[in-house]
JSON list of C-alpha atoms in Angstrom, two decimals:
[
{"chain": "A", "resi": 1, "resn": "UNK", "atom": "CA", "xyz": [82.19, -27.21, -12.94]},
{"chain": "A", "resi": 2, "resn": "UNK", "atom": "CA", "xyz": [79.39, -25.19, -11.33]},
{"chain": "A", "resi": 3, "resn": "UNK", "atom": "CA", "xyz": [78.32, -28.08, -9.05]},
{"chain": "A", "resi": 4, "resn": "UNK", "atom": "CA", "xyz": [81.79, -28.62, -7.55]},
{"chain": "A", "resi": 5, "resn": "UNK", "atom": "CA", "xyz": [82.33, -27.18, -4.06]},
{"chain": "A", "resi": 6, "resn": "UNK", "atom": "CA", "xyz": [86.08, -26.73, -4.65]},
{"chain": "A", "resi": 7, "resn": "UNK", "atom": "CA", "xyz": [88.62, -27.24, -7.40]},
{"chain": "A", "resi": 8, "resn": "UNK", "atom": "CA", "xyz": [90.53, -30.47, -7.90]},
{"chain": "A", "resi": 9, "resn": "UNK", "atom": "CA", "xyz": [91.30, -30.13, -11.62]},
{"chain": "A", "resi": 10, "resn": "UNK", "atom": "CA", "xyz": [91.06, -27.70, -14.48]},
{"chain": "A", "resi": 11, "resn": "UNK", "atom": "CA", "xyz": [88.17, -27.35, -16.91]},
{"chain": "A", "resi": 12, "resn": "UNK", "atom": "CA", "xyz": [87.69, -29.88, -19.65]},
{"chain": "A", "resi": 13, "resn": "UNK", "atom": "CA", "xyz": [87.70, -27.19, -22.33]},
{"chain": "A", "resi": 14, "resn": "UNK", "atom": "CA", "xyz": [86.54, -29.46, -25.16]},
{"chain": "A", "resi": 15, "resn": "UNK", "atom": "CA", "xyz": [83.56, -30.84, -23.21]},
{"chain": "A", "resi": 16, "resn": "UNK", "atom": "CA", "xyz": [82.58, -27.38, -21.91]},
{"chain": "A", "resi": 17, "resn": "UNK", "atom": "CA", "xyz": [83.46, -25.25, -24.94]},
{"chain": "A", "resi": 18, "resn": "UNK", "atom": "CA", "xyz": [79.94, -23.90, -25.56]},
{"chain": "A", "resi": 19, "resn": "UNK", "atom": "CA", "xyz": [79.36, -23.02, -21.90]},
{"chain": "A", "resi": 20, "resn": "UNK", "atom": "CA", "xyz": [82.77, -21.38, -21.56]},
{"chain": "A", "resi": 21, "resn": "UNK", "atom": "CA", "xyz": [82.37, -19.30, -24.73]},
{"chain": "A", "resi": 22, "resn": "UNK", "atom": "CA", "xyz": [78.95, -18.09, -23.57]},
{"chain": "A", "resi": 23, "resn": "UNK", "atom": "CA", "xyz": [80.13, -17.18, -20.07]},
{"chain": "A", "resi": 24, "resn": "UNK", "atom": "CA", "xyz": [83.40, -15.60, -21.22]},
{"chain": "A", "resi": 25, "resn": "UNK", "atom": "CA", "xyz": [81.54, -13.47, -23.77]},
{"chain": "A", "resi": 26, "resn": "UNK", "atom": "CA", "xyz": [79.20, -12.21, -21.04]},
{"chain": "A", "resi": 27, "resn": "UNK", "atom": "CA", "xyz": [82.06, -11.43, -18.66]},
{"chain": "A", "resi": 28, "resn": "UNK", "atom": "CA", "xyz": [84.10, -9.67, -21.36]},
{"chain": "A", "resi": 29, "resn": "UNK", "atom": "CA", "xyz": [81.03, -7.61, -22.30]},
{"chain": "A", "resi": 30, "resn": "UNK", "atom": "CA", "xyz": [81.03, -6.43, -18.67]},
{"chain": "A", "resi": 31, "resn": "UNK", "atom": "CA", "xyz": [84.67, -5.34, -19.02]},
{"chain": "A", "resi": 32, "resn": "UNK", "atom": "CA", "xyz": [86.13, -8.15, -16.92]},
{"chain": "A", "resi": 33, "resn": "UNK", "atom": "CA", "xyz": [89.45, -9.90, -17.42]},
{"chain": "A", "resi": 34, "resn": "UNK", "atom": "CA", "xyz": [88.88, -13.65, -17.70]},
{"chain": "A", "resi": 35, "resn": "UNK", "atom": "CA", "xyz": [91.16, -16.45, -16.56]},
{"chain": "A", "resi": 36, "resn": "UNK", "atom": "CA", "xyz": [90.10, -20.07, -17.12]},
{"chain": "A", "resi": 37, "resn": "UNK", "atom": "CA", "xyz": [91.26, -22.77, -14.70]},
{"chain": "A", "resi": 38, "resn": "UNK", "atom": "CA", "xyz": [93.32, -25.38, -16.58]},
{"chain": "A", "resi": 39, "resn": "UNK", "atom": "CA", "xyz": [95.26, -28.53, -15.95]},
{"chain": "A", "resi": 40, "resn": "UNK", "atom": "CA", "xyz": [98.92, -28.04, -16.96]},
{"chain": "A", "resi": 41, "resn": "UNK", "atom": "CA", "xyz": [98.60, -29.65, -20.35]},
{"chain": "A", "resi": 42, "resn": "UNK", "atom": "CA", "xyz": [98.54, -28.44, -23.92]},
{"chain": "A", "resi": 43, "resn": "UNK", "atom": "CA", "xyz": [95.07, -29.87, -24.53]},
{"chain": "A", "resi": 44, "resn": "UNK", "atom": "CA", "xyz": [92.36, -27.29, -24.74]},
{"chain": "A", "resi": 45, "resn": "UNK", "atom": "CA", "xyz": [94.47, -24.16, -24.54]},
{"chain": "A", "resi": 46, "resn": "UNK", "atom": "CA", "xyz": [93.48, -23.21, -28.08]},
{"chain": "A", "resi": 47, "resn": "UNK", "atom": "CA", "xyz": [89.84, -23.50, -26.97]},
{"chain": "A", "resi": 48, "resn": "UNK", "atom": "CA", "xyz": [90.54, -21.23, -23.99]},
{"chain": "A", "resi": 49, "resn": "UNK", "atom": "CA", "xyz": [91.97, -18.67, -26.39]},
{"chain": "A", "resi": 50, "resn": "UNK", "atom": "CA", "xyz": [89.11, -18.99, -28.88]},
{"chain": "A", "resi": 51, "resn": "UNK", "atom": "CA", "xyz": [86.62, -18.66, -26.00]},
{"chain": "A", "resi": 52, "resn": "UNK", "atom": "CA", "xyz": [88.06, -15.19, -25.41]},
{"chain": "A", "resi": 53, "resn": "UNK", "atom": "CA", "xyz": [90.02, -15.82, -22.20]},
{"chain": "A", "resi": 54, "resn": "UNK", "atom": "CA", "xyz": [92.83, -13.43, -21.32]},
{"chain": "A", "resi": 55, "resn": "UNK", "atom": "CA", "xyz": [94.62, -15.94, -19.13]},
{"chain": "A", "resi": 56, "resn": "UNK", "atom": "CA", "xyz": [94.68, -19.52, -17.96]},
{"chain": "A", "resi": 57, "resn": "UNK", "atom": "CA", "xyz": [95.35, -20.52, -14.39]},
{"chain": "A", "resi": 58, "resn": "UNK", "atom": "CA", "xyz": [97.21, -23.79, -14.09]},
{"chain": "A", "resi": 59, "resn": "UNK", "atom": "CA", "xyz": [95.95, -26.11, -11.38]},
{"chain": "A", "resi": 60, "resn": "UNK", "atom": "CA", "xyz": [98.99, -26.76, -9.16]},
{"chain": "A", "resi": 61, "resn": "UNK", "atom": "CA", "xyz": [97.37, -29.10, -6.62]},
{"chain": "A", "resi": 62, "resn": "UNK", "atom": "CA", "xyz": [99.33, -32.20, -7.70]},
{"chain": "A", "resi": 63, "resn": "UNK", "atom": "CA", "xyz": [102.59, -30.23, -7.38]},
{"chain": "A", "resi": 64, "resn": "UNK", "atom": "CA", "xyz": [101.65, -28.69, -4.03]},
{"chain": "A", "resi": 65, "resn": "UNK", "atom": "CA", "xyz": [100.54, -32.02, -2.58]},
{"chain": "A", "resi": 66, "resn": "UNK", "atom": "CA", "xyz": [104.02, -33.52, -3.07]},
{"chain": "A", "resi": 67, "resn": "UNK", "atom": "CA", "xyz": [105.60, -31.62, -0.16]},
{"chain": "A", "resi": 68, "resn": "UNK", "atom": "CA", "xyz": [106.89, -34.90, 1.31]},
{"chain": "A", "resi": 69, "resn": "UNK", "atom": "CA", "xyz": [107.78, -36.52, -2.04]},
{"chain": "A", "resi": 70, "resn": "UNK", "atom": "CA", "xyz": [110.66, -34.65, -3.74]},
{"chain": "A", "resi": 71, "resn": "UNK", "atom": "CA", "xyz": [110.71, -36.95, -6.79]},
{"chain": "A", "resi": 72, "resn": "UNK", "atom": "CA", "xyz": [106.96, -36.63, -7.24]},
{"chain": "A", "resi": 73, "resn": "UNK", "atom": "CA", "xyz": [107.25, -32.85, -6.92]},
{"chain": "A", "resi": 74, "resn": "UNK", "atom": "CA", "xyz": [109.90, -32.85, -9.67]},
{"chain": "A", "resi": 75, "resn": "UNK", "atom": "CA", "xyz": [107.60, -34.84, -11.97]},
{"chain": "A", "resi": 76, "resn": "UNK", "atom": "CA", "xyz": [104.67, -32.47, -11.37]},
{"chain": "A", "resi": 77, "resn": "UNK", "atom": "CA", "xyz": [106.90, -29.43, -11.79]},
{"chain": "A", "resi": 78, "resn": "UNK", "atom": "CA", "xyz": [108.13, -30.83, -15.11]},
{"chain": "A", "resi": 79, "resn": "UNK", "atom": "CA", "xyz": [104.50, -31.01, -16.31]},
{"chain": "A", "resi": 80, "resn": "UNK", "atom": "CA", "xyz": [103.97, -27.38, -15.34]},
{"chain": "A", "resi": 81, "resn": "UNK", "atom": "CA", "xyz": [107.18, -26.33, -17.07]},
{"chain": "A", "resi": 82, "resn": "UNK", "atom": "CA", "xyz": [106.32, -28.27, -20.24]},
{"chain": "A", "resi": 83, "resn": "UNK", "atom": "CA", "xyz": [102.90, -26.62, -20.45]},
{"chain": "A", "resi": 84, "resn": "UNK", "atom": "CA", "xyz": [104.16, -23.17, -19.44]},
{"chain": "A", "resi": 85, "resn": "UNK", "atom": "CA", "xyz": [105.24, -21.95, -22.86]},
{"chain": "A", "resi": 86, "resn": "UNK", "atom": "CA", "xyz": [102.03, -22.75, -24.72]},
{"chain": "A", "resi": 87, "resn": "UNK", "atom": "CA", "xyz": [99.76, -20.07, -23.24]},
{"chain": "A", "resi": 88, "resn": "UNK", "atom": "CA", "xyz": [102.32, -17.37, -24.01]},
{"chain": "A", "resi": 89, "resn": "UNK", "atom": "CA", "xyz": [102.58, -18.54, -27.62]},
{"chain": "A", "resi": 90, "resn": "UNK", "atom": "CA", "xyz": [98.79, -18.29, -27.84]},
{"chain": "A", "resi": 91, "resn": "UNK", "atom": "CA", "xyz": [98.73, -14.79, -26.36]},
{"chain": "A", "resi": 92, "resn": "UNK", "atom": "CA", "xyz": [97.41, -15.90, -22.97]},
{"chain": "A", "resi": 93, "resn": "UNK", "atom": "CA", "xyz": [98.94, -14.82, -19.67]},
{"chain": "A", "resi": 94, "resn": "UNK", "atom": "CA", "xyz": [99.55, -17.53, -17.05]},
{"chain": "A", "resi": 95, "resn": "UNK", "atom": "CA", "xyz": [98.32, -17.69, -13.48]},
{"chain": "A", "resi": 96, "resn": "UNK", "atom": "CA", "xyz": [98.85, -20.61, -11.13]},
{"chain": "A", "resi": 97, "resn": "UNK", "atom": "CA", "xyz": [97.12, -21.76, -8.01]},
{"chain": "A", "resi": 98, "resn": "UNK", "atom": "CA", "xyz": [96.33, -24.44, -5.51]},
{"chain": "A", "resi": 99, "resn": "UNK", "atom": "CA", "xyz": [98.42, -25.68, -2.57]},
{"chain": "A", "resi": 100, "resn": "UNK", "atom": "CA", "xyz": [101.15, -23.10, -3.16]},
{"chain": "A", "resi": 101, "resn": "UNK", "atom": "CA", "xyz": [103.42, -22.25, -0.23]},
{"chain": "A", "resi": 102, "resn": "UNK", "atom": "CA", "xyz": [106.59, -20.35, 0.58]},
{"chain": "A", "resi": 103, "resn": "UNK", "atom": "CA", "xyz": [108.45, -23.65, 0.18]},
{"chain": "A", "resi": 104, "resn": "UNK", "atom": "CA", "xyz": [107.21, -24.56, -3.31]},
{"chain": "A", "resi": 105, "resn": "UNK", "atom": "CA", "xyz": [106.80, -21.11, -4.92]},
{"chain": "A", "resi": 106, "resn": "UNK", "atom": "CA", "xyz": [110.50, -20.72, -5.88]},
{"chain": "A", "resi": 107, "resn": "UNK", "atom": "CA", "xyz": [110.46, -23.96, -7.91]},
{"chain": "A", "resi": 108, "resn": "UNK", "atom": "CA", "xyz": [107.25, -22.95, -9.66]},
{"chain": "A", "resi": 109, "resn": "UNK", "atom": "CA", "xyz": [108.59, -19.47, -10.48]},
{"chain": "A", "resi": 110, "resn": "UNK", "atom": "CA", "xyz": [111.75, -21.03, -11.91]},
{"chain": "A", "resi": 111, "resn": "UNK", "atom": "CA", "xyz": [109.72, -23.50, -14.01]},
{"chain": "A", "resi": 112, "resn": "UNK", "atom": "CA", "xyz": [107.33, -20.80, -15.30]},
{"chain": "A", "resi": 113, "resn": "UNK", "atom": "CA", "xyz": [109.22, -17.50, -15.04]},
{"chain": "A", "resi": 114, "resn": "UNK", "atom": "CA", "xyz": [106.49, -15.51, -16.80]},
{"chain": "A", "resi": 115, "resn": "UNK", "atom": "CA", "xyz": [103.74, -16.15, -14.23]},
{"chain": "A", "resi": 116, "resn": "UNK", "atom": "CA", "xyz": [101.34, -13.21, -14.07]},
{"chain": "A", "resi": 117, "resn": "UNK", "atom": "CA", "xyz": [99.66, -14.13, -10.77]},
{"chain": "A", "resi": 118, "resn": "UNK", "atom": "CA", "xyz": [99.61, -16.88, -8.17]},
{"chain": "A", "resi": 119, "resn": "UNK", "atom": "CA", "xyz": [96.73, -17.82, -5.88]},
{"chain": "A", "resi": 120, "resn": "UNK", "atom": "CA", "xyz": [98.12, -18.48, -2.43]},
{"chain": "A", "resi": 121, "resn": "UNK", "atom": "CA", "xyz": [95.18, -17.65, -0.15]},
{"chain": "A", "resi": 122, "resn": "UNK", "atom": "CA", "xyz": [95.22, -20.73, 2.07]},
{"chain": "A", "resi": 123, "resn": "UNK", "atom": "CA", "xyz": [99.00, -20.83, 2.47]},
{"chain": "A", "resi": 124, "resn": "UNK", "atom": "CA", "xyz": [99.16, -17.12, 3.11]},
{"chain": "A", "resi": 125, "resn": "UNK", "atom": "CA", "xyz": [96.36, -17.21, 5.69]},
{"chain": "A", "resi": 126, "resn": "UNK", "atom": "CA", "xyz": [97.88, -20.17, 7.53]},
{"chain": "A", "resi": 127, "resn": "UNK", "atom": "CA", "xyz": [101.31, -18.52, 7.62]},
{"chain": "A", "resi": 128, "resn": "UNK", "atom": "CA", "xyz": [99.80, -15.28, 8.91]},
{"chain": "A", "resi": 129, "resn": "UNK", "atom": "CA", "xyz": [98.71, -17.09, 12.07]},
{"chain": "A", "resi": 130, "resn": "UNK", "atom": "CA", "xyz": [102.37, -17.87, 12.78]},
{"chain": "A", "resi": 131, "resn": "UNK", "atom": "CA", "xyz": [104.27, -14.94, 11.25]},
{"chain": "A", "resi": 132, "resn": "UNK", "atom": "CA", "xyz": [101.69, -12.11, 11.22]},
{"chain": "A", "resi": 133, "resn": "UNK", "atom": "CA", "xyz": [100.34, -10.67, 7.98]},
{"chain": "A", "resi": 134, "resn": "UNK", "atom": "CA", "xyz": [103.25, -8.27, 7.32]},
{"chain": "A", "resi": 135, "resn": "UNK", "atom": "CA", "xyz": [105.85, -11.00, 7.92]},
{"chain": "A", "resi": 136, "resn": "UNK", "atom": "CA", "xyz": [103.90, -13.44, 5.77]},
{"chain": "A", "resi": 137, "resn": "UNK", "atom": "CA", "xyz": [103.68, -11.01, 2.86]},
{"chain": "A", "resi": 138, "resn": "UNK", "atom": "CA", "xyz": [107.45, -10.44, 3.05]},
{"chain": "A", "resi": 139, "resn": "UNK", "atom": "CA", "xyz": [108.10, -14.20, 3.09]},
{"chain": "A", "resi": 140, "resn": "UNK", "atom": "CA", "xyz": [105.85, -14.81, 0.08]},
{"chain": "A", "resi": 141, "resn": "UNK", "atom": "CA", "xyz": [107.31, -11.91, -1.90]},
{"chain": "A", "resi": 142, "resn": "UNK", "atom": "CA", "xyz": [110.78, -13.30, -1.25]},
{"chain": "A", "resi": 143, "resn": "UNK", "atom": "CA", "xyz": [109.67, -16.78, -2.37]},
{"chain": "A", "resi": 144, "resn": "UNK", "atom": "CA", "xyz": [108.29, -15.23, -5.55]},
{"chain": "A", "resi": 145, "resn": "UNK", "atom": "CA", "xyz": [111.64, -13.57, -6.22]},
{"chain": "A", "resi": 146, "resn": "UNK", "atom": "CA", "xyz": [110.25, -10.07, -5.64]}
]
């Protein structure tokens, strides 16, 4: 939502359908690729597609926040895995982002093997303070299976 200072959930596609279609149309007219931020659920993905999005980005905050709760992490990862096939069936690519780290990226990549992109800015920046940027990039690429 435009008034939110940071993300803590995906768009409510049904409630914001008109706004999203208007904005996506304008962005696409400018030649931009559009990814809409989504909770990992099947609800609304058809709206994202009909709005003209190229991708959806699954909000992974609940998964990333379970670093000290292995059972909770498994439950959140199962939600991501369950939702992971739907965008592909609709012709949407899948991005993921929020609270992703070297430690939790391998599980996410296994659950959604066709991820197009991941947003790891905070984790990457924090790691760079300890491992340097080159070492951090190598660690993240390894965690992504690259």
